[in-house]
Amino acid sequence: MREHYVNRELSWLMFNERVLGEAGNPENPPLERARFLSIASGNLDEFFMVRVGKLERKADLGKSRRDPAGLTPTEQLALIRRRVRAQVRRQYALLERDVLPALAAQGLHLLRPGALSGAQRAWLSSFFDAHVLPLLTPHAVSPARPFPILAARKLYVAALVQGGGGTQGLAVIPVPRSVPRAVMLPMGSGKARFILLEDVVTLFLPRIFRDAAPLAHMAFRLTRNTDYSVSLDDMDNLLTELDRSVRRQSYGKVVRMETSGEGGGRLPGMLARALRLDTERVVRVNGPLDLRFLMREICSLPGFDGLRYAPFTPRVSPRLLARESIFRTIRGGDLFFHHPYDSFDPVARFLSESADDPNVLAIKQTLYRVSPRSPMIGALARAAQAGKQVTALIEVRARFDEEHNIAWSRELEKAGCHVLYGVPRWKTHSKLTLVIRREAAGTRNYVHFGTGNYNDVTARVYTDMGVMTCDRQLGEDAAAFFNQILGYSYTHPMKEMVQAPDGLREAILSRIRREEDNARGGLPSGVTFKMNSLCDLRVMDALVSAAGAGVPVRLLVRGVCCLAPPEGLPIRVRSVVGRFLEHSRVYAFHNGGSPEVFLSSADMMPRNLNKRVELTVPVKDAAIRGHILSVLDLMFLDNRKAWEPAGGEGYRRVPGGEPAVNAQELLLLSPDPLLDNVLPQS
């Protein structure tokens, strides 16, 4: 596969380039372009913390096994660092040349210390003395005072200071997190003005070092390795192990130091020596560090609605507007949801009504990432307090959400829920809710399954699909699934749902082979996949083999795609990067004219297929299947937000044409992607 395989890490960097492409897209409103810069910055943080951290560990252990693209860990690290430097240069060029000027033209100004007026300096002086100076604790570095342990992803200011005797020394000042990074100034031109907190600190350095003269200063931050393994077999000690792991995330090995400021060549070198870093780990940026502040503090500023995407109201199906119980609505036919175009409220309502309905006997749900004020948690707790049997599997090993999920787990336990912190050996990534209700004819199982987390916040910005049904077999399969994760796998096997790691890969491969057999037999065939990542070798092998037999293969892969389509084969690869994060996973097969469509929690990655509890569910309603397939067709018509492999090691925008097709914007206009006035004819 090497000739058709792209290194996973380089493919990820290509994805981040596509995110930066939206930051540089003049068709996007200025604050949305700033948001894409912020997303790219956060993406790089996680990339270094996890992926680079993993490679660093392999290199430190002397491992030299080559990946399918033929690269050793050391070779991958060298390529990554070279490409990241180029990517960061582009990122800050977009910030300084495009985004900040576009914001300033609309009255939103980021001010540098040299651009402050006398009145602004006077106001900042009072602000600094009252709100910043009391929080500052500089750490002097000397032979008698060893270099302090610095937390990951926190801003610091390094200062070179000269004492009264002429001796020079290094000091490190943590920038307070309790003060907003963007300090809004009440006076000056434009609609809003702000200066960054680290610039306020450096502006008044002499007040911090009253007995020494600051000679130079520089902002910096560290990224550390968070790729720590936690034993998945010892569930009794899981929380203790996770607590240790979370603490290590702030103080693991430094894999990157970013610097910015006036330190010239000396301060970065002093810091690098103190931290025992080689120059490859030091990244100098031409602008503010950690651009995540743009999304957190700037993109939502009031008074700038014209600089953002036009707001929209998610749709609610007319069937759900009727004044009847949601259970009766589901009995009238399966319900399909395509978030964020469709409101997430009915999903929350499903759980809320289940909690309050006296005929509901039990609720079982998997939770991977939930919002800070999740309606799901409140409904589950209320149900347990009402005497219902409530089982909640909260995956406490979800990376970067460990503390958050542990807190929710303990809250549910206090309410009387049966809480599972996960299952031995594997993370549970499935998205499933089962409600068991007593009715006249006996008990009935109501099921919601989908591709995304039960998170009302991300449901407004991630595209995900889900179905509510009371189909008898799917209900029995859902009950069997929960029995399995509770340790009773010998009860009833699932018949239509497919679970990883026990059979999902083979289910996908067998269907790809069936399409290949159909093509070789002269029958119609086709495979259409939509996912976040594709890097499983066996699945890619099967897709290439099927395409070689004439099967049309269409792949919508938002992020990592390790398959470089061989020339001459009918494989089309697209990546759509737009207003919403494409997150739904759909696996569709032509099946001789009787299409099969599956919604899944799993991407086609070894970790999902081998090491996670994933769930893939057939869409049984013909109308819903047709709707999903038409959505996929529309995505392949996109000529505004879609990218395609450009050969070599990059992507290019799909050539624009007329009529313009922005799939996400068109889906906002209509719930039916087949409407003639919405979907241009291909």
XYZ file of C-alpha atoms in Angstrom:
682
model
C 0.000 0.000 0.000
C 2.932 2.380 0.321
C 2.425 3.900 -3.108
C -1.198 4.672 -2.196
C -0.663 5.551 1.461
C -0.183 9.004 2.966
C 1.451 9.253 6.377
C -1.229 9.796 9.009
C 0.451 12.770 10.696
C 1.138 14.557 7.417
C -2.457 13.929 6.373
C -3.607 15.554 9.601
C -1.462 18.605 8.841
C -3.114 18.760 5.418
C -6.469 18.933 7.191
C -5.288 21.826 9.328
C -4.158 23.531 6.128
C -7.739 23.262 4.899
C -8.917 24.918 8.116
C -6.459 27.725 7.452
C -7.840 27.868 3.933
C -11.160 28.953 5.437
C -9.353 31.546 7.565
C -7.996 32.966 4.319
C -11.277 32.711 2.418
C -12.590 36.256 1.792
C -16.099 34.855 1.307
C -16.238 34.180 5.063
C -17.141 37.039 7.438
C -14.114 38.490 9.302
C -14.972 37.101 12.752
C -15.555 33.665 11.243
C -12.127 33.848 9.637
C -10.732 34.662 13.081
C -12.609 31.633 14.435
C -10.912 29.365 11.885
C -7.513 30.731 12.964
C -8.459 29.903 16.539
C -9.548 26.377 15.573
C -6.269 25.787 13.731
C -4.358 26.904 16.818
C -6.263 24.531 19.104
C -5.862 21.727 16.589
C -2.092 22.130 16.610
C -2.052 22.032 20.406
C -3.803 18.666 20.488
C -1.684 17.383 17.608
C 1.514 18.061 19.540
C 0.112 16.834 22.846
C -1.052 13.508 21.447
C 0.394 12.624 18.057
C 3.812 14.284 18.358
C 3.993 13.140 21.970
C 3.459 9.535 20.869
C 6.159 9.803 18.200
C 8.564 11.430 20.668
C 8.103 8.507 23.032
C 8.780 6.008 20.254
C 11.885 7.910 19.173
C 13.120 8.127 22.787
C 12.727 4.359 23.107
C 14.767 3.849 19.959
C 11.895 2.373 17.952
C 12.487 2.537 14.223
C 9.576 0.563 12.789
C 8.373 2.234 9.609
C 4.742 3.218 9.090
C 2.914 2.099 5.909
C 4.226 5.194 4.126
C 7.773 4.017 4.854
C 8.722 6.560 7.556
C 10.354 5.907 10.931
C 9.221 7.910 13.998
C 12.345 10.095 13.772
C 11.739 10.790 10.090
C 8.116 11.625 10.786
C 9.112 14.080 13.514
C 11.530 15.866 11.198
C 8.878 16.223 8.480
C 6.250 17.331 10.987
C 8.402 20.080 12.486
C 9.363 21.433 9.077
C 5.750 21.514 7.905
C 4.437 22.951 11.150
C 6.852 25.876 10.865
C 5.580 26.611 7.370
C 1.979 26.236 8.514
C 2.474 28.568 11.475
C 4.083 31.179 9.214
C 1.022 31.023 6.997
C -1.316 31.189 9.982
C 0.233 34.382 11.325
C 0.522 35.926 7.881
C -3.237 35.465 7.537
C -3.753 37.010 10.973
C -1.586 40.086 10.385
C -2.265 40.749 6.706
C -5.901 39.692 6.323
C -7.923 39.050 9.473
C -6.828 41.855 11.801
C -7.031 44.513 9.035
C -10.506 43.248 8.079
C -11.631 43.518 11.707
C -10.075 46.959 12.079
C -11.905 48.137 8.966
C -15.132 47.279 10.807
C -14.121 49.054 13.997
C -12.647 46.169 16.024
C -9.019 46.908 16.864
C -6.243 44.871 18.462
C -3.825 47.475 19.784
C -0.115 46.963 20.305
C 1.647 48.804 23.149
C 3.281 51.237 20.711
C -0.103 52.318 19.315
C -1.628 53.336 22.662
C -2.641 56.920 23.281
C -1.733 58.753 26.479
C -5.268 58.335 27.806
C -5.199 54.614 27.092
C -1.855 54.181 28.836
C -3.151 56.062 31.862
C -6.255 53.851 32.045
C -4.146 50.688 31.657
C -1.809 51.890 34.388
C -4.679 52.008 36.870
C -6.051 48.711 35.564
C -2.656 47.031 35.940
C -2.155 48.228 39.516
C -5.664 47.202 40.592
C -6.288 43.961 38.725
C -3.015 42.499 37.437
C -0.040 43.388 39.626
C -1.451 41.719 42.780
C -1.715 38.449 40.848
C 1.825 38.404 39.465
C 4.511 36.197 41.004
C 7.804 36.379 39.095
C 10.154 33.424 39.450
C 13.837 34.330 39.464
C 16.090 31.750 37.825
C 19.613 31.363 39.193
C 21.966 28.628 40.400
C 20.389 29.021 43.832
C 16.860 28.996 42.419
C 16.314 26.192 39.904
C 14.066 26.683 36.912
C 10.423 26.393 37.993
C 8.108 23.653 36.761
C 5.873 25.342 34.206
C 2.394 24.132 33.307
C 1.418 23.214 29.768
C -0.554 25.594 27.532
C -0.255 28.482 29.975
C 1.135 31.878 29.003
C 4.346 33.143 30.567
C 6.497 36.220 30.135
C 10.251 35.728 30.272
C 12.302 38.794 31.191
C 16.037 39.443 31.101
C 16.733 41.754 34.035
C 19.846 43.551 35.236
C 20.425 44.128 38.933
C 22.149 46.999 40.636
C 25.543 45.323 40.452
C 25.263 44.863 36.710
C 24.507 41.167 36.919
C 21.880 39.852 34.549
C 19.349 37.153 35.249
C 16.280 35.445 33.900
C 12.823 35.784 35.430
C 9.617 33.988 34.490
C 6.212 35.564 35.129
C 2.999 33.507 34.833
C 0.300 35.500 33.047
C -2.861 35.326 35.219
C -5.656 33.136 33.900
C -8.284 34.802 36.090
C -8.094 38.018 34.027
C -9.494 38.025 30.464
C -6.786 37.698 27.842
C -8.358 40.525 25.795
C -8.381 43.668 27.934
C -11.108 45.895 26.506
C -10.226 49.609 26.469
C -13.043 52.087 27.183
C -11.607 54.885 25.036
C -10.269 55.282 21.515
C -11.371 55.100 17.901
C -13.586 52.372 16.484
C -16.408 50.376 18.020
C -14.190 48.234 20.294
C -10.525 48.181 21.206
C -8.502 45.656 23.142
C -4.944 44.881 24.118
C -3.629 41.483 25.127
C -2.946 40.820 28.786
C 0.643 39.723 28.206
C 1.293 43.081 26.515
C -0.117 44.840 29.578
C 2.296 42.842 31.749
C 5.310 43.723 29.597
C 4.205 47.370 29.357
C 4.623 47.751 33.116
C 7.568 45.422 33.762
C 9.499 48.119 35.685
C 6.788 48.049 38.364
C 7.348 44.333 38.849
C 11.155 44.609 39.100
C 11.603 47.741 41.177
C 15.235 46.999 42.065
C 16.261 45.764 38.616
C 16.025 46.982 35.026
C 14.241 44.780 32.464
C 16.433 44.594 29.366
C 14.309 42.330 27.170
C 11.126 40.349 27.386
C 9.293 37.639 25.511
C 6.011 35.756 25.838
C 6.177 31.976 25.641
C 4.127 28.847 26.281
C 4.863 25.143 26.427
C 3.115 22.127 24.942
C 3.723 18.849 26.739
C 3.243 15.201 25.913
C -0.141 13.947 27.178
C 0.059 10.509 25.586
C 0.022 8.526 28.789
C -1.368 5.033 28.831
C -3.919 4.109 31.465
C -4.566 0.492 32.369
C -7.876 -0.460 30.795
C -8.031 -3.790 32.604
C -8.065 -2.630 36.219
C -11.437 -0.878 36.493
C -11.200 -0.799 40.306
C -8.226 1.584 40.161
C -9.337 3.401 37.015
C -10.220 6.714 38.670
C -6.938 6.792 40.599
C -4.986 6.111 37.414
C -6.943 8.745 35.508
C -6.304 11.314 38.211
C -2.572 10.677 37.914
C -2.781 10.876 34.133
C -4.619 14.211 34.200
C -1.963 15.667 36.499
C 0.793 14.431 34.186
C -0.845 16.219 31.250
C 0.304 19.555 32.670
C 3.861 18.445 33.406
C 4.862 15.825 30.829
C 7.822 16.113 28.510
C 7.959 19.404 26.590
C 7.371 18.725 22.900
C 7.089 22.354 21.781
C 7.946 25.826 23.047
C 6.305 28.770 21.280
C 7.836 32.199 21.675
C 6.780 35.712 20.735
C 8.031 39.161 21.673
C 11.144 41.278 21.785
C 13.589 38.782 23.206
C 15.659 38.561 20.054
C 17.973 35.601 19.851
C 19.055 35.525 23.477
C 15.950 34.834 25.540
C 14.739 31.889 23.439
C 18.167 30.318 23.805
C 18.256 30.897 27.552
C 14.834 29.317 27.957
C 15.679 26.407 25.692
C 18.813 25.658 27.705
C 16.926 25.918 30.992
C 14.279 23.516 29.700
C 16.865 21.284 27.988
C 15.195 21.725 24.605
C 16.868 21.425 21.249
C 16.157 24.141 18.705
C 13.785 21.872 16.760
C 11.269 22.133 19.577
C 11.253 25.960 19.588
C 8.696 27.671 17.331
C 8.868 31.452 16.964
C 5.609 33.127 15.969
C 5.093 36.584 14.542
C 2.133 37.624 16.643
C 0.127 36.661 19.734
C 0.564 33.181 21.133
C -2.380 30.818 21.509
C -4.952 32.217 19.102
C -7.736 30.331 20.873
C -8.529 33.612 22.628
C -10.063 34.833 19.373
C -12.906 32.311 19.598
C -13.248 32.485 23.368
C -13.278 36.247 23.820
C -13.513 38.092 20.489
C -15.726 36.174 18.060
C -18.803 36.507 20.284
C -18.466 40.221 21.121
C -21.855 41.964 20.952
C -22.441 44.601 18.310
C -20.665 42.812 15.469
C -23.401 40.576 14.071
C -22.522 41.640 10.539
C -19.055 40.124 10.942
C -20.427 36.641 11.670
C -22.449 34.048 9.805
C -26.140 34.903 9.721
C -27.910 33.218 12.655
C -30.310 30.362 12.007
C -32.989 28.531 13.934
C -32.719 24.730 13.822
C -35.778 23.028 12.401
C -38.257 20.883 14.300
C -40.266 18.303 12.381
C -43.995 19.098 12.188
C -44.592 15.643 13.632
C -42.815 16.732 16.799
C -44.838 19.935 17.102
C -48.030 17.981 17.690
C -49.273 17.946 21.276
C -48.747 14.265 21.915
C -46.186 12.184 23.734
C -42.946 11.606 21.905
C -43.500 7.871 22.255
C -46.700 8.072 20.243
C -44.874 10.128 17.615
C -42.154 7.484 17.330
C -44.752 4.744 17.011
C -46.065 6.658 13.979
C -42.755 6.130 12.168
C -39.019 6.541 12.615
C -37.721 10.075 13.188
C -34.542 11.304 11.490
C -32.335 14.114 12.769
C -29.560 15.897 10.905
C -27.951 18.294 13.348
C -27.430 21.229 13.464
C -30.020 21.761 10.719
C -32.490 19.857 12.908
C -32.837 20.901 16.529
C -31.262 18.802 19.259
C -34.177 19.677 21.567
C -36.268 16.597 20.586
C -33.376 14.340 21.638
C -33.279 16.040 25.035
C -37.087 15.893 25.142
C -36.965 12.140 24.496
C -34.921 11.655 27.657
C -36.879 14.219 29.665
C -40.244 12.638 28.847
C -38.766 9.243 29.623
C -37.702 10.497 33.052
C -41.184 11.830 33.837
C -43.384 9.158 32.225
C -44.699 6.757 34.893
C -44.871 3.976 32.298
C -41.140 4.118 31.594
C -39.417 1.357 33.523
C -35.758 1.767 32.559
C -33.383 4.102 30.737
C -29.951 3.097 29.489
C -27.547 5.515 27.807
C -23.930 5.837 26.704
C -22.263 9.211 27.245
C -18.860 10.156 25.837
C -18.661 13.960 25.922
C -21.445 16.018 27.478
C -21.870 19.771 27.839
C -21.157 21.676 31.078
C -24.906 22.086 31.757
C -26.175 18.978 30.063
C -29.946 18.391 30.065
C -29.149 14.689 29.747
C -27.581 14.493 33.199
C -30.521 16.213 34.868
C -33.043 13.918 33.168
C -31.141 10.759 34.124
C -30.840 11.896 37.730
C -34.552 12.793 37.852
C -35.479 9.394 36.435
C -33.421 7.567 39.058
C -34.909 9.650 41.857
C -38.372 8.711 40.533
C -37.520 5.053 41.015
C -36.724 4.081 37.434
C -33.854 1.756 36.639
C -31.198 4.031 35.122
C -27.940 2.772 33.663
C -25.432 5.343 32.400
C -22.111 4.432 30.859
C -19.979 7.563 31.063
C -16.639 7.034 29.354
C -14.291 8.689 31.831
C -11.302 7.997 29.557
C -12.504 10.432 26.857
C -9.337 12.414 26.262
C -9.287 15.921 27.791
C -12.750 15.345 29.322
C -11.623 12.970 32.059
C -12.213 15.282 35.041
C -15.473 16.564 33.603
C -16.852 13.059 33.048
C -15.761 11.805 36.457
C -17.664 14.691 38.079
C -20.828 13.851 36.118
C -20.471 10.183 37.020
C -20.348 10.918 40.716
C -23.349 13.230 40.481
C -25.391 10.496 38.807
C -24.295 7.950 41.392
C -25.546 10.232 44.143
C -28.932 10.394 42.366
C -29.184 6.601 42.402
C -28.114 5.763 38.855
C -26.139 2.646 38.044
C -23.014 4.242 36.586
C -20.349 2.477 34.571
C -17.064 4.327 34.157
C -16.308 2.343 31.034
C -15.691 -1.271 30.181
C -12.440 -3.192 30.623
C -9.841 -2.962 27.855
C -11.663 -0.561 25.499
C -13.142 2.905 25.467
C -16.881 2.994 24.795
C -17.508 5.416 21.951
C -21.023 4.259 20.965
C -23.965 6.699 20.823
C -27.097 4.908 22.035
C -30.120 5.471 24.281
C -32.592 2.731 25.164
C -35.912 3.444 26.911
C -38.034 0.502 28.081
C -41.693 1.420 28.465
C -44.689 -0.517 29.758
C -47.609 -0.461 27.325
C -50.928 -2.268 26.835
C -49.382 -4.989 24.690
C -46.379 -5.418 26.978
C -43.039 -3.644 27.190
C -41.716 -1.786 24.155
C -38.156 -0.624 23.495
C -37.606 2.895 22.187
C -34.170 3.627 20.774
C -32.160 6.645 19.719
C -28.896 5.965 17.917
C -26.596 8.341 16.118
C -23.175 9.450 15.022
C -22.510 12.191 17.566
C -22.225 12.729 21.290
C -25.196 13.563 23.484
C -23.975 17.140 23.720
C -26.433 19.986 23.213
C -23.613 22.512 22.677
C -21.652 20.717 19.962
C -24.950 19.713 18.310
C -25.203 23.351 17.193
C -21.881 23.315 15.351
C -21.199 19.648 14.470
C -23.077 17.879 11.692
C -24.377 14.581 13.023
C -27.192 12.209 12.148
C -29.484 10.201 14.373
C -32.680 8.148 14.332
C -35.404 7.486 16.899
C -37.255 4.226 16.413
C -39.297 1.582 18.180
C -38.366 -1.099 15.641
C -38.602 -4.406 17.469
C -35.316 -5.936 16.287
C -33.286 -2.769 16.803
C -34.789 -2.490 20.266
C -33.760 -6.058 21.054
C -30.282 -5.380 19.673
C -29.988 -2.258 21.829
C -30.909 -4.301 24.913
C -28.347 -6.947 23.902
C -25.705 -4.244 23.473
C -26.200 -2.953 27.006
C -26.187 -6.514 28.329
C -22.825 -7.027 26.639
C -21.198 -3.932 28.065
C -22.570 -4.907 31.479
C -20.746 -8.217 31.130
C -23.586 -10.503 30.013
C -22.512 -11.172 26.439
C -23.990 -14.670 26.437
C -27.637 -13.517 26.652
C -28.901 -12.524 23.181
C -26.613 -11.716 20.238
C -27.284 -8.643 18.135
C -28.764 -9.422 14.731
C -28.801 -6.089 12.884
C -26.603 -3.709 14.854
C -22.881 -4.270 14.375
C -20.388 -3.729 17.158
C -16.666 -3.042 17.213
C -14.272 -4.517 18.050
C -16.177 -7.765 17.532
C -17.126 -7.591 13.890
C -17.445 -4.121 12.425
C -14.365 -4.299 10.216
C -15.419 -7.636 8.751
C -18.971 -6.359 8.215
C -17.600 -3.420 6.227
C -15.098 -5.552 4.306
C -17.660 -8.199 3.375
C -19.957 -5.549 1.935
C -17.123 -3.962 -0.041
C -16.293 -7.424 -1.424
C -19.951 -7.926 -2.327
C -19.899 -4.688 -4.335
C -16.709 -5.867 -6.046
C -18.335 -9.190 -6.914
C -21.359 -7.359 -8.325
C -19.130 -5.172 -10.489
C -17.210 -8.157 -11.800
C -20.544 -9.798 -12.578
C -21.738 -6.803 -14.567
C -24.228 -5.647 -11.915
C -24.605 -2.067 -10.665
C -22.413 -1.339 -7.649
C -21.186 1.505 -5.514
C -19.705 2.456 -2.147
C -20.176 5.836 -0.469
C -18.548 6.497 2.893
C -18.646 9.633 5.029
C -16.348 9.777 8.038
C -13.884 11.878 9.968
C -10.823 9.739 9.316
C -9.720 6.901 7.048
C -6.470 5.122 7.851
C -7.274 1.420 8.276
C -5.073 -0.498 5.842
C -7.431 -3.420 5.297
C -10.369 -1.153 4.535
C -8.266 0.955 2.155
C -6.950 -2.193 0.455
C -10.507 -3.395 -0.055
C -11.648 -0.047 -1.486
C -8.761 0.032 -3.966
C -9.446 -3.558 -4.986
C -13.154 -2.833 -5.480
C -12.388 0.284 -7.508
C -10.034 -1.816 -9.635
C -13.009 -4.008 -10.478
C -15.015 -0.951 -11.513
C -16.914 -0.153 -8.307
C -17.519 3.620 -8.031
C -16.053 4.580 -4.655
C -16.973 7.929 -3.127
C -15.275 9.009 0.096
C -16.187 12.072 2.146
C -13.333 12.293 4.661
C -13.190 15.481 6.676
C -9.828 15.002 8.353
C -7.139 12.338 8.114
C -7.258 10.400 4.853
C -4.306 8.082 4.372
C -5.551 6.844 1.008
C -4.029 8.569 -2.017
C -6.417 7.571 -4.836
C -4.502 5.699 -7.552
C -4.810 7.286 -10.958
C -7.278 5.715 -13.322
C -9.496 4.166 -10.662
C -13.057 5.394 -9.957
C -12.271 6.720 -6.470
C -13.420 10.224 -5.582
C -12.199 11.754 -2.329
C -13.660 14.967 -0.947
C -13.185 16.901 2.267
C -15.758 19.543 3.176
C -14.564 22.234 5.592
C -17.156 24.888 6.249
C -19.319 26.632 8.794
C -20.044 23.379 10.638
C -17.668 20.576 11.593
C -18.555 17.555 9.472
C -18.827 14.805 12.070
C -21.412 12.254 10.881
C -20.282 8.766 9.895
C -22.302 7.081 7.170
C -21.510 3.845 5.319
C -23.656 3.213 2.243
C -23.613 0.336 -0.264
C -25.487 0.068 -3.575
C -26.308 -3.598 -2.922
C -27.667 -4.352 -6.371
C -30.254 -1.583 -6.234
C -31.437 -2.275 -2.671
C -29.231 0.247 -0.871
C -27.895 -0.398 2.596
C -27.177 2.659 4.739
C -25.559 2.520 8.177
C -25.046 5.264 10.750
C -22.023 4.704 12.950
C -20.039 6.072 15.853
C -16.859 4.687 14.265
C -14.348 6.019 11.794
C -12.354 3.616 9.639
C -9.291 3.718 11.895
C -7.483 0.864 13.649
C -8.198 2.369 17.066
C -11.959 2.499 16.367
C -12.121 -0.950 14.831
C -9.738 -2.695 17.256
C -9.788 -0.868 20.585
C -13.160 0.837 21.046
C -16.705 -0.240 21.682
C -18.418 1.251 18.624
C -21.893 0.756 17.247
C -23.047 0.756 13.627
C -26.787 0.636 12.995
C -28.730 0.042 9.780
C -31.205 2.712 8.681
C -34.310 0.621 7.991
C -36.775 3.309 6.929
C -36.609 3.682 3.113
C -37.484 7.389 3.143
C -34.749 8.153 5.671
C -32.239 6.106 3.657
C -33.130 8.126 0.559
C -32.780 11.369 2.459
C -29.318 10.442 3.749
C -28.160 9.377 0.291
C -29.365 12.661 -1.191
C -27.406 14.555 1.477
C -24.277 12.637 0.464
C -24.977 13.407 -3.215
C -25.254 17.075 -2.366
C -21.890 17.000 -0.550
C -20.240 15.677 -3.701
C -21.714 18.587 -5.681
C -20.186 21.160 -3.321
C -17.899 23.541 -5.229
C -17.388 26.179 -2.513
C -16.253 24.345 0.636
C -14.995 21.049 -0.784
C -11.356 20.006 -1.253
C -9.830 17.126 -3.195
C -6.394 15.451 -3.242
C -4.050 17.325 -5.540
C -1.540 14.549 -6.065
C 1.699 14.447 -4.181
C 1.064 15.488 -0.598
C -1.623 18.158 -0.576
C -5.220 19.138 -1.267
C -6.752 21.802 -3.477
C -10.166 23.375 -3.542
C -12.645 21.728 -5.857
C -12.842 24.139 -8.812
C -15.649 26.630 -8.370
C -18.390 26.740 -10.932
C -21.899 27.904 -11.544
C -24.278 27.428 -10.049
C -22.468 27.790 -6.732
C -23.065 24.838 -4.407
C -22.305 25.288 -0.713
C -23.838 22.114 0.700
C -24.033 23.276 4.308
C -25.684 26.578 3.434
C -28.159 24.829 1.136
C -29.075 22.383 3.888
C -29.803 25.356 6.124
C -32.331 26.578 3.570
C -34.357 23.412 3.222
C -34.848 20.114 5.026
C -35.067 18.386 1.638
C -31.797 18.391 -0.319
C -33.655 17.111 -3.392
C -35.855 20.182 -3.833
C -35.338 21.592 -7.328
C -34.954 25.135 -6.037
C -32.268 24.079 -3.567
C -30.172 21.426 -5.279
C -28.738 22.453 -8.649
C -28.949 19.787 -11.295
C -25.676 17.904 -11.609
